[in-house]
Short mmCIF file of C-alpha atoms in Angstrom, two decimals:
data_model
loop_
_atom_site.label_atom_id
_atom_site.label_comp_id
_atom_site.label_asym_id
_atom_site.label_seq_id
_atom_site.Cartn_x
_atom_site.Cartn_y
_atom_site.Cartn_z
CA UNK A 1 33.86 22.05 -166.96
CA UNK A 2 31.15 23.18 -167.95
CA UNK A 3 31.08 26.73 -169.68
CA UNK A 4 30.03 29.78 -168.21
CA UNK A 5 28.91 32.37 -170.38
CA UNK A 6 29.05 36.32 -169.72
CA UNK A 7 26.38 38.43 -171.43
CA UNK A 8 27.01 42.34 -172.65
CA UNK A 9 23.05 44.00 -172.45
CA UNK A 10 22.22 46.09 -174.77
CA UNK A 11 22.34 49.77 -174.11
CA UNK A 12 19.32 50.52 -176.26
CA UNK A 13 16.69 48.18 -176.99
CA UNK A 14 17.52 46.34 -180.23
CA UNK A 15 20.68 46.44 -180.53
CA UNK A 16 22.22 42.61 -180.11
CA UNK A 17 23.62 40.81 -177.00
CA UNK A 18 27.11 40.65 -176.56
CA UNK A 19 27.97 37.06 -175.52
CA UNK A 20 31.16 35.32 -174.14
CA UNK A 21 32.53 31.76 -173.43
CA UNK A 22 34.71 30.99 -170.90
CA UNK A 23 36.01 27.36 -171.00
CA UNK A 24 38.68 26.16 -168.44
CA UNK A 25 41.28 29.47 -168.80
CA UNK A 26 39.85 31.34 -172.31
CA UNK A 27 37.41 33.85 -172.74
CA UNK A 28 36.01 33.73 -176.19
CA UNK A 29 33.54 36.46 -178.51
CA UNK A 30 31.02 34.22 -179.59
CA UNK A 31 29.20 35.45 -183.12
CA UNK A 32 25.92 33.73 -182.62
CA UNK A 33 23.01 34.96 -181.22
CA UNK A 34 21.78 31.14 -179.38
CA UNK A 35 19.74 30.36 -178.54
CA UNK A 36 22.42 28.54 -175.48
CA UNK A 37 20.27 26.90 -173.60
CA UNK A 38 22.25 27.13 -170.04
CA UNK A 39 21.43 29.23 -167.06
CA UNK A 40 24.67 29.69 -166.13
CA UNK A 41 25.50 32.69 -167.11
CA UNK A 42 26.54 36.38 -165.86
CA UNK A 43 24.94 39.36 -167.53
CA UNK A 44 26.38 43.19 -167.24
CA UNK A 45 23.60 45.49 -167.21
CA UNK A 46 25.86 48.93 -169.02
CA UNK A 47 26.02 51.69 -166.71
CA UNK A 48 24.59 54.13 -168.83
CA UNK A 49 21.09 52.70 -167.75
CA UNK A 50 21.97 52.23 -164.16
CA UNK A 51 22.48 54.73 -162.23
CA UNK A 52 24.47 54.95 -159.10
CA UNK A 53 24.56 57.00 -156.14
CA UNK A 54 26.09 57.12 -152.99
CA UNK A 55 24.30 57.80 -149.47
CA UNK A 56 23.62 57.79 -145.43
CA UNK A 57 21.24 54.92 -144.90
CA UNK A 58 20.68 54.07 -141.51
CA UNK A 59 18.36 51.05 -140.96
CA UNK A 60 17.78 48.09 -138.64
CA UNK A 61 17.27 45.46 -141.75
CA UNK A 62 17.40 45.14 -145.54
CA UNK A 63 13.74 45.51 -145.84
CA UNK A 64 14.13 49.20 -143.72
CA UNK A 65 17.32 50.17 -145.67
CA UNK A 66 15.78 49.64 -149.21
CA UNK A 67 12.37 52.26 -148.16
CA UNK A 68 15.21 54.78 -146.70
CA UNK A 69 17.40 54.38 -149.73
CA UNK A 70 14.54 55.31 -152.07
CA UNK A 71 13.87 57.97 -149.44
CA UNK A 72 17.13 59.32 -149.65
CA UNK A 73 17.53 59.71 -153.30
CA UNK A 74 14.02 60.70 -154.67
CA UNK A 75 14.71 63.70 -155.50
CA UNK A 76 17.28 63.03 -157.57
CA UNK A 77 15.11 61.01 -159.55
CA UNK A 78 13.47 62.13 -162.87
CA UNK A 79 10.51 59.53 -162.35
CA UNK A 80 8.70 58.26 -160.01
CA UNK A 81 9.39 55.93 -157.63
CA UNK A 82 7.03 53.25 -158.38
CA UNK A 83 8.57 53.06 -161.83
CA UNK A 84 12.03 52.04 -160.58
CA UNK A 85 14.21 49.08 -159.31
CA UNK A 86 16.69 49.71 -157.03
CA UNK A 87 19.41 47.47 -155.14
CA UNK A 88 22.09 48.01 -152.28
CA UNK A 89 25.63 47.72 -152.08
CA UNK A 90 26.89 46.02 -149.47
CA UNK A 91 27.31 47.57 -145.95
CA UNK A 92 30.23 48.80 -144.61
CA UNK A 93 31.65 48.68 -141.39
CA UNK A 94 32.20 51.91 -140.26
CA UNK A 95 29.79 53.79 -141.89
CA UNK A 96 26.31 53.95 -143.11
CA UNK A 97 26.47 54.93 -146.35
CA UNK A 98 25.66 52.27 -148.88
CA UNK A 99 25.64 52.49 -153.30
CA UNK A 100 22.34 52.81 -154.65
CA UNK A 101 21.56 51.24 -157.77
CA UNK A 102 18.65 52.27 -159.34
CA UNK A 103 17.25 51.37 -163.12
CA UNK A 104 13.72 51.31 -164.78
CA UNK A 105 11.20 48.85 -164.19
CA UNK A 106 10.65 48.56 -167.92
CA UNK A 107 14.01 48.31 -168.83
CA UNK A 108 14.96 45.30 -166.79
CA UNK A 109 11.89 44.01 -168.22
CA UNK A 110 13.04 44.07 -171.74
CA UNK A 111 16.81 42.91 -170.16
CA UNK A 112 14.90 39.47 -169.08
CA UNK A 113 12.99 39.31 -172.66
CA UNK A 114 15.94 39.63 -174.49
CA UNK A 115 17.65 37.18 -172.19
CA UNK A 116 14.49 34.74 -172.31
CA UNK A 117 14.66 35.02 -175.92
CA UNK A 118 18.36 33.81 -176.04
CA UNK A 119 17.54 30.64 -173.77
CA UNK A 120 18.82 32.29 -170.98
CA UNK A 121 18.19 32.90 -167.68
CA UNK A 122 20.49 34.38 -165.14
CA UNK A 123 20.87 34.50 -162.03
CA UNK A 124 22.62 37.43 -161.68
CA UNK A 125 22.71 40.51 -163.61
CA UNK A 126 25.60 42.95 -162.69
CA UNK A 127 25.85 46.78 -162.98
CA UNK A 128 28.79 47.98 -164.33
CA UNK A 129 29.69 50.67 -161.34
CA UNK A 130 29.59 47.88 -159.02
CA UNK A 131 32.67 46.41 -160.48
CA UNK A 132 34.46 50.09 -160.53
CA UNK A 133 33.25 51.43 -157.06
CA UNK A 134 37.16 52.34 -156.72
CA UNK A 135 38.36 54.24 -159.68
CA UNK A 136 40.16 57.63 -159.93
CA UNK A 137 40.52 57.79 -163.99
CA UNK A 138 37.73 56.90 -166.37
CA UNK A 139 37.55 53.43 -167.91
CA UNK A 140 36.48 52.73 -171.51
CA UNK A 141 34.45 50.38 -172.58
CA UNK A 142 33.91 51.16 -176.30
CA UNK A 143 30.57 53.25 -176.90
CA UNK A 144 30.65 54.33 -172.78
CA UNK A 145 32.62 55.37 -170.47
CA UNK A 146 32.44 54.89 -166.49
CA UNK A 147 33.96 57.76 -164.55
CA UNK A 148 34.08 59.20 -160.79
CA UNK A 149 32.06 62.20 -160.56
CA UNK A 150 32.10 63.10 -156.78
CA UNK A 151 30.82 60.17 -154.58
CA UNK A 152 29.08 58.63 -157.69
CA UNK A 153 30.05 56.54 -160.34
CA UNK A 154 28.52 57.18 -163.96
CA UNK A 155 28.78 56.10 -167.12
CA UNK A 156 28.40 58.30 -170.49
CA UNK A 157 28.09 57.87 -174.19
CA UNK A 158 30.83 58.40 -176.17
CA UNK A 159 27.97 58.93 -179.32
CA UNK A 160 27.34 62.83 -177.24
CA UNK A 161 28.97 65.47 -179.16
CA UNK A 162 32.15 66.40 -178.95
CA UNK A 163 31.63 69.61 -176.75
CA UNK A 164 29.58 67.65 -174.51
CA UNK A 165 31.93 65.24 -173.73
CA UNK A 166 34.88 67.80 -172.96
CA UNK A 167 32.61 69.24 -170.69
CA UNK A 168 32.60 65.60 -169.07
CA UNK A 169 36.18 65.39 -169.14
CA UNK A 170 36.15 62.58 -171.74
CA UNK A 171 38.34 62.69 -174.89
CA UNK A 172 36.27 62.57 -177.72
CA UNK A 173 39.68 61.71 -179.62
CA UNK A 174 40.49 58.39 -177.94
CA UNK A 175 40.49 55.32 -179.81
CA UNK A 176 37.44 52.74 -178.88
CA UNK A 177 37.94 49.92 -177.33
CA UNK A 178 37.82 46.76 -180.22
CA UNK A 179 34.27 45.39 -180.13
CA UNK A 180 34.12 42.67 -177.95
CA UNK A 181 36.59 43.65 -175.48
CA UNK A 182 34.58 45.30 -173.41
CA UNK A 183 32.63 42.02 -172.21
CA UNK A 184 35.96 40.41 -171.45
CA UNK A 185 37.40 43.29 -168.82
CA UNK A 186 33.67 43.04 -167.75
CA UNK A 187 33.98 39.14 -167.09
CA UNK A 188 37.70 39.48 -166.05
CA UNK A 189 37.02 42.30 -164.03
CA UNK A 190 34.10 40.56 -162.47
CA UNK A 191 36.48 37.26 -161.58
CA UNK A 192 38.38 39.34 -158.69
CA UNK A 193 35.39 41.82 -157.55
CA UNK A 194 31.69 40.95 -156.07
CA UNK A 195 29.14 42.61 -157.91
CA UNK A 196 25.72 43.53 -156.86
CA UNK A 197 23.01 41.48 -158.51
CA UNK A 198 20.39 43.61 -160.12
CA UNK A 199 18.32 40.07 -159.90
CA UNK A 200 16.47 41.17 -156.26
CA UNK A 201 12.72 41.44 -155.17
CA UNK A 202 9.83 40.74 -158.46
CA UNK A 203 13.19 40.21 -160.58
CA UNK A 204 14.32 37.80 -158.48
CA UNK A 205 14.99 34.80 -160.27
CA UNK A 206 11.85 32.31 -159.67
CA UNK A 207 13.89 28.51 -158.18
CA UNK A 208 11.22 26.15 -158.13
CA UNK A 209 12.12 23.42 -154.92
CA UNK A 210 10.66 20.48 -154.05
CA UNK A 211 10.57 19.56 -150.19
CA UNK A 212 9.03 16.75 -148.79
CA UNK A 213 6.66 16.66 -146.26
CA UNK A 214 9.40 16.15 -143.79
CA UNK A 215 11.21 19.18 -144.42
CA UNK A 216 7.82 21.05 -144.36
CA UNK A 217 7.38 19.44 -140.54
CA UNK A 218 10.55 20.45 -139.25
CA UNK A 219 10.05 23.92 -140.99
CA UNK A 220 7.13 24.42 -139.40
CA UNK A 221 8.34 23.16 -135.72
CA UNK A 222 10.83 25.22 -135.58
CA UNK A 223 8.70 28.17 -136.30
CA UNK A 224 6.11 26.98 -133.86
CA UNK A 225 8.37 27.00 -131.40
CA UNK A 226 9.93 30.31 -131.86
CA UNK A 227 7.03 32.48 -131.51
CA UNK A 228 6.82 32.36 -127.50
CA UNK A 229 10.53 33.77 -127.61
CA UNK A 230 10.09 36.85 -130.52
CA UNK A 231 6.62 37.36 -130.45
CA UNK A 232 6.87 39.22 -126.98
CA UNK A 233 9.80 41.11 -127.59
CA UNK A 234 8.51 41.97 -131.47
CA UNK A 235 5.73 43.80 -129.33
CA UNK A 236 8.28 45.63 -126.98
CA UNK A 237 10.56 47.00 -130.10
CA UNK A 238 7.49 48.01 -131.92
CA UNK A 239 5.86 49.63 -128.95
CA UNK A 240 8.55 51.70 -128.13
CA UNK A 241 9.52 52.82 -131.29
CA UNK A 242 5.87 53.79 -132.20
CA UNK A 243 6.42 56.08 -128.77
CA UNK A 244 9.93 57.34 -130.26
CA UNK A 245 8.34 58.19 -133.64
CA UNK A 246 5.69 60.04 -131.61
CA UNK A 247 7.35 61.82 -129.35
CA UNK A 248 9.75 63.14 -131.65
CA UNK A 249 6.94 64.55 -134.10
CA UNK A 250 5.57 66.43 -131.24
CA UNK A 251 8.74 67.74 -130.77
CA UNK A 252 9.17 68.75 -134.26
CA UNK A 253 5.53 70.40 -134.30
CA UNK A 254 6.22 72.30 -131.14
CA UNK A 255 9.54 73.78 -132.70
CA UNK A 256 8.45 74.70 -135.92
CA UNK A 257 5.30 76.60 -133.87
CA UNK A 258 8.32 78.49 -132.23
CA UNK A 259 10.22 79.31 -135.35
CA UNK A 260 7.06 79.69 -137.51
CA UNK A 261 4.52 82.06 -134.69
CA UNK A 262 1.15 81.87 -136.42
CA UNK A 263 2.03 79.57 -139.74
CA UNK A 264 -0.28 76.07 -139.76
CA UNK A 265 2.06 73.01 -138.88
CA UNK A 266 2.47 71.07 -142.04
CA UNK A 267 0.96 67.40 -141.79
CA UNK A 268 4.49 65.81 -142.74
CA UNK A 269 7.08 67.95 -140.87
CA UNK A 270 9.81 65.72 -142.65
CA UNK A 271 8.73 66.53 -146.24
CA UNK A 272 8.09 70.58 -144.83
CA UNK A 273 11.46 70.32 -143.33
CA UNK A 274 13.69 69.14 -146.85
CA UNK A 275 12.17 71.32 -149.26
CA UNK A 276 12.97 73.69 -146.19
CA UNK A 277 16.38 72.38 -146.82
CA UNK A 278 16.63 72.59 -150.23
CA UNK A 279 16.07 75.86 -150.81
CA UNK A 280 20.17 76.97 -150.58
CA UNK A 281 19.75 79.80 -153.04
CA UNK A 282 20.58 80.39 -156.27
CA UNK A 283 24.39 80.08 -156.70
CA UNK A 284 26.60 82.67 -159.09
CA UNK A 285 27.67 80.50 -161.20
CA UNK A 286 26.52 77.76 -164.14
CA UNK A 287 27.15 73.86 -163.63
CA UNK A 288 27.40 72.32 -166.61
CA UNK A 289 26.40 68.93 -165.82
CA UNK A 290 22.95 70.74 -163.70
CA UNK A 291 22.61 73.09 -167.07
CA UNK A 292 23.07 70.57 -169.14
CA UNK A 293 20.64 67.63 -167.76
CA UNK A 294 17.98 70.82 -167.04
CA UNK A 295 18.25 71.01 -171.37
CA UNK A 296 18.21 67.48 -171.87
CA UNK A 297 15.12 66.81 -169.53
CA UNK A 298 13.21 69.75 -171.29
CA UNK A 299 13.69 67.99 -174.93
CA UNK A 300 12.70 64.48 -173.32
CA UNK A 301 9.06 66.50 -172.86
CA UNK A 302 8.37 67.98 -175.96
CA UNK A 303 8.55 65.35 -178.75
CA UNK A 304 9.73 66.32 -181.69
CA UNK A 305 12.60 69.10 -181.28
CA UNK A 306 16.31 68.50 -181.52
CA UNK A 307 19.06 70.38 -180.31
CA UNK A 308 21.74 71.13 -183.24
CA UNK A 309 24.62 72.09 -181.05
CA UNK A 310 25.56 72.95 -177.44
CA UNK A 311 27.89 75.76 -176.62
CA UNK A 312 29.10 76.08 -173.05
CA UNK A 313 31.36 79.42 -171.99
CA UNK A 314 32.81 79.06 -169.14
CA UNK A 315 34.23 82.54 -168.63
CA UNK A 316 31.01 84.48 -169.66
CA UNK A 317 29.19 81.40 -167.20
CA UNK A 318 26.47 80.83 -170.19
CA UNK A 319 25.40 77.57 -171.60
CA UNK A 320 23.78 78.07 -175.49
CA UNK A 321 21.94 75.51 -177.43
CA UNK A 322 21.19 75.43 -180.62
CA UNK A 323 17.17 73.77 -180.60
CA UNK A 324 14.67 72.86 -183.97
CA UNK A 325 11.20 73.01 -182.74
CA UNK A 326 8.27 73.05 -184.28
CA UNK A 327 5.99 76.12 -182.71
CA UNK A 328 6.38 78.50 -180.31
CA UNK A 329 3.92 76.99 -177.74
CA UNK A 330 7.11 74.91 -178.03
CA UNK A 331 9.32 77.16 -176.86
CA UNK A 332 7.05 78.75 -174.43
CA UNK A 333 7.08 75.10 -172.68
CA UNK A 334 11.17 75.06 -172.53
CA UNK A 335 11.35 78.49 -171.77
CA UNK A 336 9.21 77.91 -168.41
CA UNK A 337 10.46 74.48 -168.02
CA UNK A 338 13.58 76.09 -167.73
CA UNK A 339 12.66 78.98 -165.45
CA UNK A 340 11.21 76.29 -162.75
CA UNK A 341 14.03 74.75 -162.73
CA UNK A 342 16.28 77.70 -161.64
CA UNK A 343 17.92 79.67 -164.86
CA UNK A 344 17.75 82.74 -166.60
CA UNK A 345 16.67 81.89 -170.03
CA UNK A 346 16.48 84.03 -173.37
CA UNK A 347 15.73 82.64 -176.72
CA UNK A 348 16.37 84.40 -180.07
CA UNK A 349 15.54 83.30 -183.74
CA UNK A 350 17.98 81.77 -185.40
CA UNK A 351 16.63 82.09 -188.72
CA UNK A 352 19.27 79.85 -190.94
CA UNK A 353 16.73 77.36 -192.20
CA UNK A 354 13.54 79.09 -192.75
CA UNK A 355 11.55 74.75 -193.20
CA UNK A 356 13.22 73.96 -190.25
CA UNK A 357 13.14 76.95 -187.49
CA UNK A 358 15.61 77.25 -185.07
CA UNK A 359 15.80 78.88 -181.69
CA UNK A 360 18.76 79.95 -179.65
CA UNK A 361 18.46 79.33 -176.23
CA UNK A 362 20.54 80.66 -173.50
CA UNK A 363 21.07 79.43 -170.10
CA UNK A 364 22.51 81.75 -166.71
CA UNK A 365 22.48 81.87 -163.39
CA UNK A 366 20.10 84.47 -161.80
CA UNK A 367 21.36 87.13 -160.86
#
C-alpha cells in the first residue's frame, strides 16, 4: 500500500513545513524535509492565512457563483479583488448560502513553491476552516486556534498579546498542543470530513493526459451533434436574461428618480444602492474586533511603527493603544485613517522614552 503524506503549510513565509505520513493504520511525524518524490499527499492551509465567509450566492452555474461570491464579500476584503483567489464550499439543499474561502494569490504561489522544493505537488490544499464548519467551541492547533465568530470560522494566532486574546475569548494560559500533533489531528479530521480544495482555477494541478485521435474524434462528434440542440436554447435564454436586466435597470432608475427628485441617476444603480444601505448610522458602542482591525490596518499602512500596549475598556467604551512612531506626520496619517473608519480619535504623548517617542491613541464611538 502506497503511503500518504499530510503537509502542514507554514503560517509565515520562511517557516518549515510539517509532514506526517500515513502508512496502514499509523500516522507518524517525519523529521526530514525532503525531497519526498511523491504526489500522493494532502496539504492543509492555516486558518490564519485563509479568510472564511458565509453569504447567499444565487447563481445558475459555478462560474456565476464565483463572480457572485466575490461581489458579495468585496467590501469586507482588505485588498483588491484581483489579488485574491476564491474557492466555494459545496451547495446546501435548502439554502442559497455558500461557504467562501479567500487567500492571497501571492501566498498560494509561495506555498506551491515550498511544496515543489520539497518534491511534492498535492492535488488538494484544504483550508483548515473547511474541516471545522460545525464547531461550537475553540479548536487548539498549537500556534493558532480556530473558533466560530458569528457565521464565520476564523483562525487566531496564540502569539497575540494576552489582552487581545482575552478579548477574543482565547485563553492565553492554556497549554499549547505539542508540536506536530495538530497535523495529525487535521489528518484524522480530513478522513471523516470532506474539505474544500483551494487548488482551483489558475492554481489547479496541471494534468497532462494523453488522448488518442479516436478519443478526440469521438468528443468532437458529440460536440457537433449537440450544437444544434443547445444553441437555440442558449440564444433564447441569453435574450430573455438581457431583456430582464434591462427591465430591472429601467425600473430601478425610475424608482431612484422618484425617491430623489432632481438628483442625477447613478450609472451603476446596484453600487449606489449598496453604498446607501451600508450607511446605517454610527453605533453607540465600540466593537472590539472592528476597532482593533482598523488600528492594525492603520499600523500596516505606515511602516516603521509598532504597537507596544493595547487596552480595551468595555465599561468606558474605549480602546487605547500605545504606538511607537517616528514622526508627527505618521501620527496625523494614522488619526486621519481611523477617523475615516468612523471612530472618534484622540492622541497624547506618553513621554516614556525620548529616543523612541510613543503616542497614546484612543478610539471611541462618535457621539
